[in-house]
Amino acid sequence: MDEFRTLLRNAMKSRAMVYEAAFDEMRKEIGEEKAREIMARTIYRRGAAIAHNFAPHAPADLAGLRDSFLKFIPDAEAQFGPEVVRCTDEVLEIRFHTCPLKEAWLEANLPAQTVETLCELAGAVDKGTFETAGFEIEVDTWKPGRSTCCHLTITPGAAAPAVDPAAAH
């Protein structure tokens, strides 16, 4: 299990460095603002592609969403350290205590502001996932000085989504 866990963590860290390299190259070519837009759209789209896994719980089964989401994350406890802060009929709040992506960027000695930006961009995957699945979500990503990582606040959506499971990538 430890070997699997290490391989998984390293794969996630590799993904993080691909995000950083792509963002850096785009920023050089087209500027920071446009690079942010493209990265956010791209990562959001990836989240939307997995939304079908959670759409059956929309628009308001937050307990079911919690259970499905935490089971969906590979090796969740070791990789992200999720803490369910609240789960009521009105709100599901999850705080992540660690993140292999953030760790990779910090280990690469990137400036804190760059890590904050990359975390914000990476958080678009959660927005894409849960908005497309039919929920409302606020994603509060890591900021310098904060010990925890992403904080997700998910609330019921307006109506069940029209997510086609066959459309997943």
mmCIF file of N, CA and C in Angstrom, residues 1 16 40-41 46-47 57 63 72 78 88 110 113 119 123 133 138-139 144 153 158 164-168:
data_model
loop_
_atom_site.group_PDB
_atom_site.id
_atom_site.type_symbol
_atom_site.label_atom_id
_atom_site.label_comp_id
_atom_site.label_asym_id
_atom_site.label_seq_id
_atom_site.Cartn_x
_atom_site.Cartn_y
_atom_site.Cartn_z
ATOM 1 N N MET A 1 0.817 -1.199 0.000
ATOM 2 C CA MET A 1 0.000 0.000 0.000
ATOM 3 C C MET A 1 0.861 1.263 0.000
ATOM 4 N N ALA A 16 0.763 18.395 -11.242
ATOM 5 C CA ALA A 16 0.930 19.771 -10.769
ATOM 6 C C ALA A 16 2.000 20.496 -11.570
ATOM 7 N N ALA A 40 -8.059 28.068 -16.496
ATOM 8 C CA ALA A 40 -9.273 27.862 -15.697
ATOM 9 C C ALA A 40 -10.339 27.136 -16.514
ATOM 10 N N ARG A 41 -10.521 27.533 -17.766
ATOM 11 C CA ARG A 41 -11.513 26.862 -18.627
ATOM 12 C C ARG A 41 -11.144 25.404 -18.856
ATOM 13 N N ARG A 46 -12.303 19.644 -17.365
ATOM 14 C CA ARG A 46 -11.973 18.311 -16.838
ATOM 15 C C ARG A 46 -12.891 17.953 -15.688
ATOM 16 N N GLY A 47 -13.169 18.909 -14.823
ATOM 17 C CA GLY A 47 -14.106 18.671 -13.730
ATOM 18 C C GLY A 47 -15.492 18.346 -14.245
ATOM 19 N N HIS A 57 -27.003 12.873 -7.262
ATOM 20 C CA HIS A 57 -27.318 13.456 -5.952
ATOM 21 C C HIS A 57 -27.912 14.857 -6.060
ATOM 22 N N ALA A 63 -25.668 14.743 1.629
ATOM 23 C CA ALA A 63 -25.066 13.597 2.326
ATOM 24 C C ALA A 63 -24.623 12.537 1.313
ATOM 25 N N PHE A 72 -14.751 8.726 -4.219
ATOM 26 C CA PHE A 72 -14.219 8.922 -5.566
ATOM 27 C C PHE A 72 -12.746 9.342 -5.557
ATOM 28 N N ALA A 78 -4.997 9.884 2.777
ATOM 29 C CA ALA A 78 -3.551 10.092 2.714
ATOM 30 C C ALA A 78 -3.166 11.210 1.750
ATOM 31 N N THR A 88 -25.213 19.337 6.219
ATOM 32 C CA THR A 88 -26.619 19.487 6.574
ATOM 33 C C THR A 88 -27.432 19.461 5.286
ATOM 34 N N LEU A 110 8.610 27.524 -5.898
ATOM 35 C CA LEU A 110 7.905 28.591 -6.603
ATOM 36 C C LEU A 110 7.511 29.666 -5.595
ATOM 37 N N GLN A 113 3.083 33.562 -4.206
ATOM 38 C CA GLN A 113 2.028 34.144 -5.041
ATOM 39 C C GLN A 113 1.728 33.254 -6.244
ATOM 40 N N CYS A 119 -2.984 27.175 -7.299
ATOM 41 C CA CYS A 119 -4.040 26.539 -6.497
ATOM 42 C C CYS A 119 -5.416 27.029 -6.941
ATOM 43 N N GLY A 123 -8.305 24.687 -8.560
ATOM 44 C CA GLY A 123 -9.626 24.621 -7.936
ATOM 45 C C GLY A 123 -10.769 24.680 -8.933
ATOM 46 N N ALA A 133 -22.578 19.076 -12.167
ATOM 47 C CA ALA A 133 -23.399 18.035 -11.532
ATOM 48 C C ALA A 133 -24.721 18.585 -11.008
ATOM 49 N N GLU A 138 -18.630 27.127 -3.722
ATOM 50 C CA GLU A 138 -17.606 28.147 -3.508
ATOM 51 C C GLU A 138 -16.317 27.395 -3.212
ATOM 52 N N VAL A 139 -15.265 27.756 -3.922
ATOM 53 C CA VAL A 139 -13.963 27.124 -3.726
ATOM 54 C C VAL A 139 -13.011 28.184 -3.176
ATOM 55 N N PRO A 144 -1.059 31.968 1.011
ATOM 56 C CA PRO A 144 0.135 31.965 1.865
ATOM 57 C C PRO A 144 -0.226 32.221 3.330
ATOM 58 N N THR A 153 -17.325 24.700 -0.261
ATOM 59 C CA THR A 153 -18.636 24.920 0.333
ATOM 60 C C THR A 153 -19.658 24.665 -0.762
ATOM 61 N N ALA A 158 -30.220 24.670 -8.226
ATOM 62 C CA ALA A 158 -31.586 25.092 -8.533
ATOM 63 C C ALA A 158 -32.449 23.925 -9.005
ATOM 64 N N ASP A 164 -25.163 14.139 -19.242
ATOM 65 C CA ASP A 164 -25.202 12.900 -20.005
ATOM 66 C C ASP A 164 -23.983 12.062 -19.630
ATOM 67 N N PRO A 165 -24.172 10.938 -18.909
ATOM 68 C CA PRO A 165 -23.026 10.114 -18.513
ATOM 69 C C PRO A 165 -22.186 9.661 -19.703
ATOM 70 N N ALA A 166 -22.788 9.529 -20.861
ATOM 71 C CA ALA A 166 -22.053 9.091 -22.042
ATOM 72 C C ALA A 166 -21.136 10.190 -22.569
ATOM 73 N N ALA A 167 -21.355 11.425 -22.118
ATOM 74 C CA ALA A 167 -20.544 12.544 -22.598
ATOM 75 C C ALA A 167 -19.238 12.684 -21.838
ATOM 76 N N ALA A 168 -19.024 11.865 -20.830
ATOM 77 C CA ALA A 168 -17.798 11.960 -20.029
ATOM 78 C C ALA A 168 -16.588 11.612 -20.882
#
